[in-house]
Coordinates of C-alpha atoms and ligand atoms in Angstrom, one line a residue:
Chain M
M3 CA 19.8 -2.0 22.2
E4 CA 23.4 -2.7 21.4
Q5 CA 25.0 -0.1 19.2
L6 CA 26.7 -1.3 16.1
P7 CA 30.4 -0.4 15.7
E8 CA 31.1 2.7 13.7
T9 CA 32.8 0.8 10.8
N10 CA 29.6 -1.0 10.0
L11 CA 27.6 0.3 7.1
P12 CA 24.0 0.9 8.4
A13 CA 21.5 -1.7 7.3
T14 CA 19.4 1.0 5.5
K15 CA 22.4 1.6 3.2
K16 CA 22.8 -2.1 2.7
I17 CA 19.2 -2.3 1.7
I18 CA 19.8 0.5 -0.8
L19 CA 22.9 -1.0 -2.2
T20 CA 21.1 -4.3 -2.7
A21 CA 18.4 -2.4 -4.4
L22 CA 20.9 -0.9 -6.8
A23 CA 22.3 -4.3 -7.7
L24 CA 18.8 -5.6 -8.4
L25 CA 18.1 -2.6 -10.6
L26 CA 21.1 -3.3 -12.8
L27 CA 20.6 -7.0 -12.8
G28 CA 16.9 -6.6 -13.7
M29 CA 17.7 -4.3 -16.6
F30 CA 20.2 -6.8 -17.9
F31 CA 17.5 -9.5 -17.8
G32 CA 15.2 -7.1 -19.6
I33 CA 17.7 -6.8 -22.4
L34 CA 17.8 -10.6 -22.7
G35 CA 14.0 -10.6 -22.8
S36 CA 13.9 -8.0 -25.5
L37 CA 16.3 -10.1 -27.6
Q38 CA 13.7 -12.9 -27.6
Y39 CA 11.4 -10.5 -29.4
V40 CA 14.0 -9.6 -31.9
V41 CA 15.4 -13.1 -32.6
P42 CA 12.6 -15.6 -31.9
G43 CA 13.9 -18.7 -30.2
I44 CA 17.1 -17.2 -29.0
L45 CA 18.1 -18.6 -25.5
K46 CA 15.1 -20.9 -25.7
T47 CA 16.9 -23.8 -24.1
Q48 CA 18.9 -21.7 -21.5
L49 CA 16.7 -18.8 -20.4
S50 CA 13.4 -19.1 -22.2
F51 CA 11.0 -16.2 -21.9
E52 CA 8.9 -17.8 -19.1
K53 CA 12.1 -17.6 -17.0
I54 CA 13.5 -14.3 -18.3
R55 CA 10.3 -12.3 -17.8
P56 CA 9.8 -13.0 -14.1
L57 CA 13.6 -12.6 -13.6
H58 CA 13.3 -9.1 -15.1
V59 CA 10.1 -8.1 -13.5
S60 CA 10.8 -9.5 -10.0
S61 CA 14.3 -7.9 -9.9
V62 CA 13.0 -4.5 -10.8
V63 CA 10.0 -4.8 -8.5
F64 CA 12.4 -5.6 -5.6
W65 CA 14.6 -2.7 -6.7
I66 CA 11.6 -0.5 -6.1
M67 CA 10.5 -2.2 -2.8
L68 CA 14.0 -2.2 -1.3
A69 CA 15.1 1.3 -2.4
A70 CA 11.7 2.7 -1.3
S71 CA 11.8 1.1 2.2
G72 CA 15.5 1.9 2.7
G73 CA 15.0 5.5 1.6
V74 CA 11.9 5.9 3.8
L75 CA 13.6 4.5 6.9
T76 CA 16.6 6.7 6.3
Y77 CA 14.5 9.8 6.0
A78 CA 12.2 8.9 8.9
G79 CA 15.4 8.5 11.0
E80 CA 16.8 11.8 9.7
R81 CA 13.6 13.6 10.9
S82 CA 13.4 12.2 14.3
G83 CA 17.1 12.0 15.0
K84 CA 17.4 8.3 15.2
L85 CA 16.1 5.1 13.7
F86 CA 13.9 3.1 16.0
S87 CA 15.9 -0.1 15.6
R88 CA 19.0 -0.8 13.5
L89 CA 18.6 -4.5 14.3
L90 CA 15.2 -4.6 12.8
A91 CA 16.5 -2.9 9.7
K92 CA 19.3 -5.5 9.5
I93 CA 16.9 -8.4 9.8
Q94 CA 14.7 -6.8 7.2
W95 CA 17.6 -6.6 4.9
L96 CA 18.6 -10.3 5.5
L97 CA 15.0 -11.4 5.0
F98 CA 14.8 -9.6 1.7
L99 CA 18.2 -10.8 0.6
F100 CA 17.2 -14.3 1.3
S101 CA 13.9 -14.0 -0.5
V102 CA 15.4 -12.4 -3.5
V103 CA 18.1 -15.0 -3.9
A104 CA 15.7 -17.8 -3.4
I105 CA 13.2 -16.3 -5.8
L106 CA 15.6 -15.6 -8.6
T107 CA 17.2 -19.0 -8.2
S108 CA 13.8 -20.7 -8.4
Y109 CA 13.1 -18.9 -11.7
M110 CA 16.4 -19.9 -13.1
L111 CA 15.5 -23.5 -12.3
G112 CA 12.1 -23.1 -13.8
I113 CA 10.3 -23.6 -10.5
F114 CA 7.1 -21.5 -10.6
G115 CA 3.7 -21.8 -9.0
G116 CA 2.6 -18.2 -8.3
R117 CA 1.0 -15.7 -10.7
E118 CA 2.1 -12.9 -12.8
Y119 CA 4.6 -10.6 -11.0
W120 CA 4.9 -13.1 -8.1
E121 CA 5.6 -16.2 -10.1
F122 CA 7.7 -17.9 -7.4
P123 CA 6.3 -20.7 -5.2
P124 CA 3.9 -19.1 -2.7
L125 CA 5.9 -20.2 0.3
L126 CA 8.5 -17.6 -0.6
A127 CA 6.0 -14.8 -0.1
I128 CA 6.3 -15.4 3.7
P129 CA 9.8 -14.0 4.2
V130 CA 8.9 -11.1 1.9
W131 CA 5.8 -10.3 4.0
L132 CA 7.8 -10.6 7.2
G133 CA 10.5 -8.3 5.9
W134 CA 7.9 -5.8 5.1
L135 CA 6.3 -6.2 8.5
L136 CA 9.6 -5.4 10.2
F137 CA 10.0 -2.3 7.9
T138 CA 6.5 -1.2 9.0
I139 CA 7.2 -1.7 12.7
N140 CA 10.5 0.2 12.4
L141 CA 8.8 3.0 10.5
V142 CA 6.1 3.4 13.1
G143 CA 8.6 3.2 15.9
T144 CA 10.8 5.9 14.3
I145 CA 7.9 8.3 13.6
R146 CA 6.7 7.9 17.2
T147 CA 3.7 10.2 17.0
F148 CA 0.9 10.6 14.5
K149 CA 0.1 14.1 15.6
Q150 CA 0.8 17.1 13.4
Q151 CA 2.7 15.1 10.8
P152 CA 3.4 16.4 7.3
V153 CA 1.8 14.7 4.4
Y154 CA 4.8 12.6 3.4
V155 CA 4.7 10.8 6.8
W156 CA 1.1 9.9 6.1
M157 CA 2.1 8.7 2.7
W158 CA 4.8 6.5 4.1
L159 CA 2.5 5.0 6.7
T160 CA -0.2 4.4 4.0
G161 CA 2.3 2.7 1.8
A162 CA 3.7 0.5 4.5
F163 CA 0.4 -0.7 6.1
G164 CA -1.4 -0.8 2.8
F165 CA 1.2 -3.2 1.3
L166 CA 0.8 -5.6 4.2
F167 CA -2.9 -5.9 3.6
I168 CA -2.8 -5.9 -0.2
F169 CA 0.1 -8.3 -0.5
S170 CA -1.9 -10.7 1.6
E171 CA -5.0 -10.1 -0.5
S172 CA -3.0 -11.0 -3.6
Y173 CA -2.6 -14.5 -2.2
L174 CA -6.4 -15.1 -1.6
W175 CA -6.3 -17.2 -4.8
M176 CA -4.9 -20.0 -2.7
L177 CA -8.3 -20.4 -1.0
P178 CA -10.6 -22.7 -3.0
F179 CA -13.4 -20.1 -3.0
F180 CA -11.2 -17.8 -5.2
Q181 CA -9.3 -20.5 -7.0
K182 CA -12.5 -22.1 -8.4
S183 CA -13.5 -19.2 -10.7
I184 CA -11.1 -17.6 -13.2
V185 CA -13.2 -14.4 -13.2
R186 CA -13.3 -14.0 -9.4
D187 CA -9.6 -14.9 -9.2
M188 CA -8.6 -12.4 -11.8
T189 CA -10.8 -9.7 -10.4
V190 CA -9.2 -10.0 -7.0
Q191 CA -5.7 -10.4 -8.5
W192 CA -6.0 -7.1 -10.4
K193 CA -7.7 -5.4 -7.5
S194 CA -4.7 -6.1 -5.4
Y195 CA -2.1 -5.4 -8.0
G196 CA -3.6 -2.0 -8.8
S197 CA -3.6 -1.0 -5.2
M198 CA -0.2 -2.5 -4.5
V199 CA 1.4 -0.2 -7.1
G200 CA -0.4 2.6 -5.4
C201 CA 1.2 1.7 -2.1
W202 CA 4.7 1.8 -3.6
N203 CA 3.9 5.1 -5.1
M204 CA 2.9 6.5 -1.7
L205 CA 6.4 5.6 -0.4
V206 CA 8.2 6.8 -3.5
Y207 CA 6.3 10.1 -4.0
G208 CA 6.3 10.7 -0.2
S209 CA 10.1 10.5 -0.2
G210 CA 10.2 12.8 -3.3
I211 CA 8.1 15.4 -1.4
Y212 CA 10.4 15.0 1.7
L213 CA 13.5 15.5 -0.4
M214 CA 12.0 18.6 -2.1
E215 CA 11.4 20.0 1.4
K216 CA 14.9 19.2 2.4
I217 CA 16.3 20.9 -0.8
S218 CA 14.1 24.0 -0.7
K219 CA 14.1 24.3 3.1
D220 CA 10.5 25.3 2.9
P221 CA 8.3 23.2 5.2
T222 CA 4.9 24.7 4.3
P223 CA 3.9 22.8 1.1
A224 CA 4.0 19.4 2.8
R225 CA 1.7 20.7 5.6
S226 CA -0.8 22.6 3.4
R227 CA -4.4 21.8 3.0
M228 CA -3.8 21.2 -0.7
A229 CA -1.1 18.6 0.0
F230 CA -3.6 16.6 2.1
A231 CA -6.4 17.0 -0.4
L232 CA -4.1 15.6 -3.1
Y233 CA -3.1 12.8 -0.7
F234 CA -6.7 11.8 -0.2
L235 CA -7.4 12.0 -3.9
S236 CA -4.4 9.6 -4.5
L237 CA -5.6 7.3 -1.7
T238 CA -9.1 7.2 -3.2
N239 CA -7.5 6.2 -6.6
L240 CA -5.4 3.6 -4.9
M241 CA -8.4 2.0 -3.3
F242 CA -11.0 2.2 -6.1
N243 CA -9.6 2.9 -9.5
W244 CA -8.1 -0.6 -10.3
S245 CA -10.8 -1.9 -12.5
H246 CA -9.3 -0.3 -15.6
H247 CA -7.0 -3.3 -15.6
I248 CA -10.0 -5.6 -16.3
Y249 CA -12.5 -3.8 -18.4
T250 CA -13.0 -6.8 -20.6
L251 CA -13.6 -9.2 -17.8
P252 CA -17.2 -10.3 -17.4
I253 CA -17.9 -8.6 -14.1
L254 CA -20.6 -6.3 -12.8
P255 CA -20.6 -3.2 -15.1
A256 CA -20.9 -1.0 -12.0
I257 CA -17.4 -2.1 -10.8
K258 CA -16.0 -0.9 -14.1
H259 CA -17.9 2.4 -14.0
I260 CA -16.5 3.1 -10.5
G261 CA -13.0 2.6 -11.7
Y262 CA -13.6 4.7 -14.8
L263 CA -15.1 7.6 -12.8
I264 CA -12.5 7.6 -10.1
S265 CA -9.7 7.4 -12.6
M266 CA -11.0 10.6 -14.3
S267 CA -10.4 12.5 -11.0
E268 CA -6.7 12.3 -12.0
L269 CA -7.6 14.9 -14.6
Y270 CA -7.5 17.4 -11.8
I271 CA -3.9 16.5 -10.9
L272 CA -3.0 16.8 -14.6
G273 CA -4.7 20.2 -14.7
R274 CA -2.8 21.3 -11.6
I275 CA 0.5 20.3 -13.1
I276 CA -0.1 22.4 -16.2
Y277 CA -1.3 25.3 -14.1
K278 CA 1.7 25.2 -11.9
W279 CA 4.1 24.7 -14.8
K280 CA 5.5 28.2 -14.8
S281 CA 6.3 28.4 -11.1
S282 CA 7.9 24.9 -11.3
V283 CA 10.2 26.1 -14.0
K284 CA 11.2 29.1 -11.9
E285 CA 11.8 26.9 -8.9
A286 CA 13.9 24.5 -11.0
R287 CA 16.3 27.3 -11.9
K288 CA 16.9 27.9 -8.2
F289 CA 18.0 24.4 -7.3
E290 CA 19.3 23.2 -10.6
Y291 CA 22.8 22.8 -9.2
Q292 CA 21.8 20.0 -6.8
L293 CA 22.1 16.5 -8.1
P294 CA 19.1 14.9 -6.5
Y295 CA 17.0 17.8 -7.7
R296 CA 17.8 17.0 -11.3
F297 CA 16.3 13.5 -10.9
L298 CA 13.2 15.1 -9.4
I299 CA 12.8 17.3 -12.4
A300 CA 13.2 14.3 -14.8
A301 CA 10.5 12.4 -12.8
D302 CA 8.2 15.5 -13.1
V303 CA 8.3 15.4 -16.9
W304 CA 7.5 11.7 -16.9
V305 CA 4.6 12.2 -14.4
F306 CA 3.1 14.6 -16.9
L307 CA 3.5 12.3 -19.9
N308 CA 2.5 9.1 -18.2
L309 CA -0.5 10.7 -16.6
I310 CA -1.9 11.6 -20.0
L311 CA -1.4 8.1 -21.2
A312 CA -2.9 6.6 -18.0
I313 CA -6.0 8.8 -18.1
L314 CA -6.5 7.9 -21.8
M315 CA -6.1 4.2 -21.0
S316 CA -8.7 4.5 -18.2
I317 CA -11.4 5.4 -20.7
P318 CA -12.9 2.0 -21.5
A319 CA -13.4 2.8 -25.1
V320 CA -9.7 3.6 -25.5
N321 CA -8.6 0.8 -23.2
L322 CA -10.3 -1.6 -25.6
Y323 CA -7.7 -0.7 -28.2
T324 CA -4.6 -0.4 -25.9
H325 CA -5.3 -3.5 -23.7
G326 CA -3.4 -6.6 -24.4
T327 CA -0.8 -4.7 -26.4
H328 CA 2.7 -3.2 -25.8
I329 CA 1.0 0.1 -25.1
T330 CA 0.4 -1.4 -21.7
V331 CA 4.0 -2.4 -21.4
A332 CA 5.0 1.2 -22.4
H333 CA 2.7 2.5 -19.6
V334 CA 4.0 0.1 -17.0
M335 CA 7.7 0.7 -17.8
G336 CA 7.1 4.4 -18.4
T337 CA 5.9 4.8 -14.9
T338 CA 8.3 2.4 -13.2
I339 CA 11.3 3.7 -14.9
G340 CA 10.4 7.4 -15.7
I341 CA 8.7 8.1 -12.4
N342 CA 9.6 5.6 -9.7
S343 CA 13.2 4.9 -10.7
M344 CA 14.0 8.5 -11.3
L345 CA 12.5 9.5 -7.9
L346 CA 14.3 6.6 -6.2
M347 CA 17.6 7.6 -7.9
A348 CA 17.1 11.1 -6.4
V349 CA 16.6 9.5 -3.0
V350 CA 19.4 7.1 -3.4
T351 CA 21.9 9.7 -4.6
D352 CA 20.9 11.9 -1.6
V353 CA 21.2 9.1 0.9
L354 CA 24.5 7.8 -0.4
D355 CA 26.1 11.2 -0.9
N356 CA 28.8 11.9 1.7
T357 CA 29.2 8.3 2.5
C358 CA 32.9 8.6 3.1
R359 CA 33.1 11.4 0.5
S360 CA 31.0 13.8 -1.4
L361 CA 29.5 12.9 -4.8
Y362 CA 30.4 16.3 -5.9
I363 CA 33.2 15.2 -8.1
Y364 CA 30.9 12.9 -10.0
Q365 CA 28.2 15.5 -10.6
K366 CA 29.0 15.9 -14.3
K367 CA 29.2 12.1 -15.0
I368 CA 25.9 11.4 -13.2
T369 CA 24.2 14.3 -15.1
Q370 CA 25.4 12.9 -18.4
G371 CA 24.0 9.5 -17.4
L372 CA 20.7 11.1 -16.4
V373 CA 20.4 13.0 -19.7
T374 CA 21.2 9.9 -21.7
A375 CA 18.8 7.8 -19.7
N376 CA 16.0 10.1 -20.3
L377 CA 16.6 10.4 -24.1
S378 CA 16.9 6.7 -24.5
L379 CA 13.8 6.1 -22.4
F380 CA 11.9 8.4 -24.8
V381 CA 13.0 6.2 -27.7
F382 CA 12.4 3.0 -25.7
L383 CA 8.8 3.9 -24.9
G384 CA 8.2 5.3 -28.4
A385 CA 9.2 2.0 -29.9
L386 CA 6.9 0.1 -27.5
L387 CA 4.0 2.4 -28.3
M388 CA 4.5 2.0 -32.0
A389 CA 4.6 -1.8 -31.6
G390 CA 1.5 -1.6 -29.4
I391 CA -0.4 0.5 -32.0
K392 CA 0.4 -2.1 -34.7
R393 CA -0.7 -5.0 -32.5
S394 CA -3.9 -3.1 -31.6
Q395 CA -4.7 -2.7 -35.3
W396 CA -4.1 -6.4 -35.8
Q397 CA -6.3 -7.3 -32.8
M398 CA -9.1 -5.1 -34.1
S399 CA -8.9 -6.2 -37.8
D400 CA -11.5 -8.5 -39.2
H401 CA -9.0 -10.3 -41.3
R402 CA -6.2 -11.1 -38.9
V403 CA -3.0 -12.5 -40.4
P404 CA -1.5 -15.3 -38.3
F405 CA 0.0 -14.2 -35.0
G406 CA 3.5 -15.2 -35.9
E407 CA 3.4 -13.1 -39.1
M408 CA 2.1 -10.0 -37.2
M409 CA 5.0 -10.4 -34.7
H410 CA 7.5 -10.8 -37.5
N411 CA 6.3 -7.5 -39.0
L412 CA 6.9 -5.8 -35.7
I413 CA 10.6 -6.8 -35.5
P414 CA 11.9 -3.3 -36.6
Y415 CA 10.2 -1.7 -33.6
F416 CA 11.5 -4.4 -31.3
I417 CA 15.1 -3.8 -32.6
L418 CA 14.7 -0.1 -31.7
F419 CA 13.2 -1.1 -28.3
S420 CA 16.1 -3.4 -27.6
M421 CA 18.8 -1.0 -28.7
A422 CA 17.3 1.9 -26.6
G423 CA 17.1 -0.6 -23.7
I424 CA 20.8 -1.3 -24.0
V425 CA 21.6 2.5 -24.0
L426 CA 19.3 2.9 -21.0
F427 CA 21.1 0.2 -19.1
G428 CA 24.4 1.8 -19.9
A429 CA 23.2 5.2 -18.7
F430 CA 22.0 3.7 -15.4
C431 CA 25.4 2.0 -15.0
V432 CA 27.0 5.4 -15.4
M433 CA 24.8 6.8 -12.7
V434 CA 25.0 3.9 -10.3
Y435 CA 28.8 3.4 -10.5
P436 CA 29.9 6.5 -8.6
L437 CA 27.4 5.7 -5.8
V438 CA 28.8 2.3 -5.3
K439 CA 32.4 3.5 -5.8
N440 CA 31.8 6.0 -3.0
V441 CA 30.8 3.4 -0.6
W442 CA 33.6 1.1 -1.6
A443 CA 36.0 3.9 -0.9
C444 CA 35.1 3.6 2.7
Y445 CA 36.8 0.3 2.8
T446 CA 39.7 0.9 0.5
V447 CA 40.9 4.5 0.5
R448 CA 43.6 5.0 3.1
Q449 CA 42.9 7.9 5.4
P450 CA 45.7 10.4 5.9
Q451 CA 46.0 9.4 9.5
S452 CA 46.1 5.7 10.3
T453 CA 44.0 6.2 13.4
V454 CA 41.0 7.5 11.6
T455 CA 38.3 4.9 11.1
P456 CA 35.9 5.2 8.2
S457 CA 32.8 7.0 9.1
F458 CA 29.4 6.1 7.7
N459 CA 26.6 8.6 7.9
Chain P
M19 CA -8.4 14.5 8.6
K20 CA -8.7 11.4 10.8
I21 CA -12.4 11.1 9.9
V22 CA -11.7 11.2 6.2
L23 CA -9.0 8.6 6.5
A24 CA -11.2 6.3 8.6
S25 CA -14.1 6.7 6.3
L26 CA -12.0 5.8 3.3
V27 CA -10.5 2.8 4.9
F28 CA -14.0 1.7 6.0
L29 CA -15.4 2.1 2.4
F30 CA -12.4 0.3 1.1
L31 CA -13.0 -2.7 3.3
M32 CA -16.7 -2.8 2.5
Y33 CA -15.9 -2.5 -1.2
S34 CA -13.4 -5.3 -0.9
A35 CA -15.9 -7.6 0.7
F36 CA -18.4 -6.7 -2.0
I37 CA -15.9 -7.6 -4.7
Y38 CA -15.0 -11.0 -3.1
Q39 CA -18.7 -11.9 -2.9
Q40 CA -19.4 -11.2 -6.6
P41 CA -21.4 -14.1 -8.0
V42 CA -19.8 -16.0 -10.9
K43 CA -21.6 -17.9 -13.6
E44 CA -19.1 -20.8 -14.1
E45 CA -19.2 -24.1 -12.2
T46 CA -15.8 -25.5 -11.7
M47 CA -14.6 -29.1 -11.9
P48 CA -11.5 -30.3 -10.0
E49 CA -9.6 -30.8 -13.2
V50 CA -10.0 -27.1 -14.0
V51 CA -8.4 -26.1 -10.8
R52 CA -5.6 -28.7 -11.4
G53 CA -5.2 -27.3 -15.0
K54 CA -4.9 -23.8 -13.5
M55 CA -2.1 -24.9 -11.2
I56 CA -0.3 -26.4 -14.2
W57 CA -0.8 -23.1 -16.1
Q58 CA 0.9 -21.4 -13.1
E59 CA 3.6 -24.0 -12.5
K60 CA 4.7 -23.8 -16.2
N61 CA 4.3 -20.1 -16.2
C62 CA 2.3 -19.9 -19.5
T63 CA 1.4 -16.4 -18.4
A64 CA 4.9 -15.1 -19.2
C65 CA 4.1 -15.4 -22.9
H66 CA 0.4 -15.6 -23.1
Q67 CA -2.5 -13.5 -21.9
L68 CA -5.9 -14.3 -20.4
Y69 CA -8.3 -11.5 -20.9
G70 CA -5.4 -9.5 -22.3
L71 CA -3.3 -9.8 -19.1
G72 CA 0.1 -11.5 -19.1
G73 CA 3.3 -11.3 -21.1
F74 CA 3.1 -10.4 -24.8
L75 CA 5.4 -12.7 -26.7
G76 CA 2.6 -15.1 -27.5
P77 CA -1.1 -14.7 -28.3
D78 CA -4.1 -14.4 -25.9
L79 CA -5.5 -17.8 -25.1
T80 CA -8.8 -17.0 -23.3
N81 CA -10.9 -18.3 -26.2
V82 CA -8.4 -20.5 -28.0
Y83 CA -10.6 -23.5 -27.1
S84 CA -13.5 -22.4 -29.2
Q85 CA -11.7 -20.7 -32.1
E86 CA -12.3 -22.0 -35.5
G87 CA -10.0 -24.9 -36.4
K88 CA -8.5 -25.0 -32.9
G89 CA -9.7 -26.8 -29.7
A90 CA -8.4 -29.6 -27.6
P91 CA -6.1 -31.6 -30.0
Y92 CA -4.7 -28.3 -31.3
I93 CA -3.9 -27.1 -27.8
K94 CA -2.3 -30.4 -26.9
A95 CA -0.2 -30.3 -30.0
F96 CA 1.2 -26.9 -29.2
V97 CA 2.0 -27.7 -25.6
Q98 CA 3.7 -31.0 -26.5
G99 CA 5.5 -29.8 -29.6
G100 CA 6.2 -26.2 -28.8
T101 CA 7.1 -23.7 -31.6
A102 CA 10.1 -21.7 -32.6
T103 CA 9.6 -19.5 -29.5
M104 CA 7.5 -21.7 -27.2
P105 CA 9.3 -24.5 -25.5
A106 CA 7.8 -28.0 -25.6
F107 CA 6.3 -29.1 -22.3
N108 CA 6.7 -32.6 -21.1
L109 CA 3.3 -33.3 -19.6
S110 CA 1.3 -36.5 -19.1
E111 CA -1.9 -37.1 -20.9
D112 CA -3.8 -36.5 -17.7
E113 CA -2.0 -33.1 -17.2
L114 CA -2.7 -32.1 -20.8
N115 CA -6.4 -32.9 -20.3
C116 CA -6.5 -30.7 -17.1
L117 CA -4.8 -27.9 -19.0
V118 CA -7.4 -28.2 -21.8
A119 CA -10.2 -28.3 -19.2
F120 CA -8.8 -25.0 -17.8
L121 CA -8.7 -23.3 -21.2
K122 CA -12.3 -24.6 -21.8
H123 CA -13.2 -22.9 -18.5
T124 CA -11.7 -19.6 -19.5
D125 CA -13.4 -19.8 -22.8
E126 CA -16.8 -20.4 -21.3
S127 CA -16.3 -17.6 -18.7
G128 CA -16.5 -14.9 -21.4
S129 CA -14.9 -13.3 -24.5
A130 CA -11.6 -11.5 -24.5
D131 CA -11.9 -10.5 -28.2
P132 CA -12.0 -6.7 -28.3
R133 CA -13.9 -6.9 -31.6
K134 CA -16.8 -8.3 -29.8
F135 CA -17.4 -5.2 -27.6
K136 CA -19.6 -2.2 -28.5
I137 CA -18.4 1.3 -27.7
R138 CA -20.9 3.6 -26.1
H139 CA -20.9 7.4 -26.4
D140 CA -20.0 8.0 -22.8
G141 CA -16.7 6.0 -23.3
T142 CA -18.0 2.8 -21.6
I143 CA -18.1 -0.5 -23.4
A144 CA -20.7 -3.2 -23.6
G145 CA -20.1 -6.9 -24.1
N146 CA -19.6 -10.0 -22.0
Ligands
HEM513 C1 14.5 0.4 -14.3 C2 14.3 -0.3 -15.4 C3 13.1 -1.1 -15.7 C4 11.9 -1.3 -15.0 C5 11.6 -0.8 -13.7 C6 11.1 -2.3 -15.8 C7 9.9 -2.8 -15.4 C8 9.2 -3.7 -16.1 C9 7.9 -4.2 -15.8 C10 7.1 -3.8 -14.5 C11 7.4 -5.0 -16.7 C12 6.1 -5.8 -16.8 C13 5.2 -5.1 -17.8 C14 3.8 -5.6 -17.9 O1 3.4 -6.5 -17.2 O2 3.1 -5.1 -18.8 C15 8.5 -5.1 -17.7 C16 8.4 -5.9 -18.8 C17 9.4 -6.0 -19.8 N1 10.6 -5.2 -19.8 FE1 11.2 -3.9 -18.4 N2 11.8 -2.6 -17.0 C18 13.0 -1.9 -17.0 C19 14.0 -1.9 -17.9 C20 13.9 -2.7 -19.1 C21 15.0 -2.7 -20.1 C22 16.3 -1.9 -20.0 C23 14.6 -3.6 -21.0 C24 15.4 -4.0 -22.2 C25 15.1 -3.7 -23.4 C26 13.3 -4.1 -20.6 C27 12.6 -5.1 -21.3 C28 11.3 -5.6 -20.9 C29 10.6 -6.7 -21.6 C30 11.1 -7.4 -22.8 C31 9.4 -6.9 -20.9 C32 8.4 -8.0 -21.1 C33 7.3 -7.5 -22.1 C34 6.2 -8.5 -22.2 O3 5.3 -8.5 -21.3 O4 6.2 -9.3 -23.1 N3 12.9 -3.5 -19.4 N4 9.5 -4.2 -17.4

């Protein structure tokens, strides 16, 4: 295959930069959405909530998909010395870019037709699916052999192939057999969504484990029996625990019980985290000076906190109270920001470091951003949890006040939520800015010798 | 390792087929399917929930059809007129009827009201 010229930024980095742009854009839309909770009716004519919510959610979902696939391809290439095909990566990037622009534009114009999280007209799912297919082919080609691979390679493969199947499954609603019944439709919808998140987690956690191996230079943990046992436990959860999304749906009780039982296996992971706490802290001291490692630690803390919430919410009796309230939103954003985004920031910082120059000079700034992000995330989620508890009390009360009045009473929490969201956004800007600036420098900073062309690695 | 993986994938596919085949109690009219498409095209889900799932700016609408003092004219009035937060939707009478038929369908499929469920000692719930 034709080699791209040296001065060309590799497509994997373009994918990652696009992901970063979507992260910031998505957070900005999130802020506009939160304002509609604070000032009912604001932006109603320009960007009403039915537009803002998908703009926010799709942008951040694509941040996760793009950053994860870009990171995984980079790491897979790093391991085997070379990416299978730079051309495939480039086409993947172009397909995603096209899809994202078309999807966000359709939302702005108020053109929908899909369902929650994928509200765009179903036709646009095709380039997304194709882009992912290219990613999967490229990943398999880069890995080359399935023999003797560490756990993260299996996680990447699971995430890549799993998504292809599950994304297709989430479009079964277009067949009359599924469309006809709201119960069947919603069951399959949440079956697929539950597993889909699991697929992304496989990619993101897998990259986290790889990065840890790279930092610690210790290859044993990712090849241990324990690592594989935990992988199978997560895979079982990915496949069978989704029914906690739909405990109130009139489906066969056995389906709910299976979800409940399997979810409880996560208690084992929780126990392990607590048990390994001390050695993790010791390890943390060793690698503290490394930037990506700091993100990994932040994600660790959020894994712990979110796992407790997730396990509680998987108990049907507790779920009855939390379901349909902002506690769910806190859980979703808690995991997507606290865990996924922190891990991906670790990956992204690692991948973009030394693009033209080292990120070392920004270390202090990025760390300040990281600390601010985590503190504001704490307040952000706390405010959502409080609003959720109040809404839950309302849902369960025998004498409900009108919906509008209940929402009005929650405004103080929404103000806190919105303000914390703005600080969170600012903190992410502080972290992302040096990364982008570094890449930009490749084009603008004059090298000492005019003959030197910028090098991208 | 490979055997465990293959078994899990096999079980997953079997379970998926089992889920797809679940019997459902409701019979569906064409206008219900049409109403569902309008629900999706107008993205009512962004602000409303069905069975507690959706955006949270507005109330759950699973059982709005049968709630006291609500019903078809009430639903139509909201969709046509909007509220402080909810935009007014410019729909034909026919489309409005389909939307109402869809919300009647969701209502008949079960109850999304958490107060209607009974909590058992093992943490499971009964209802619907
Ligand atoms: C990396 C950053 C973020 C990620 C990954 C993220 C992700 C998400 C996701 C997945 C949802 C859907 C939740 C659900 O269905 O229950 C959501 C909803 C939402 N997010 Fe974010 N979010 C981020 C940042 C923000 C920020 C900074 C704000 C601003 C305050 C915000 C405001 C909202 C609002 C208002 C909703 C809609 C809640 C509703 O359903 O009514 N988000 N977010």
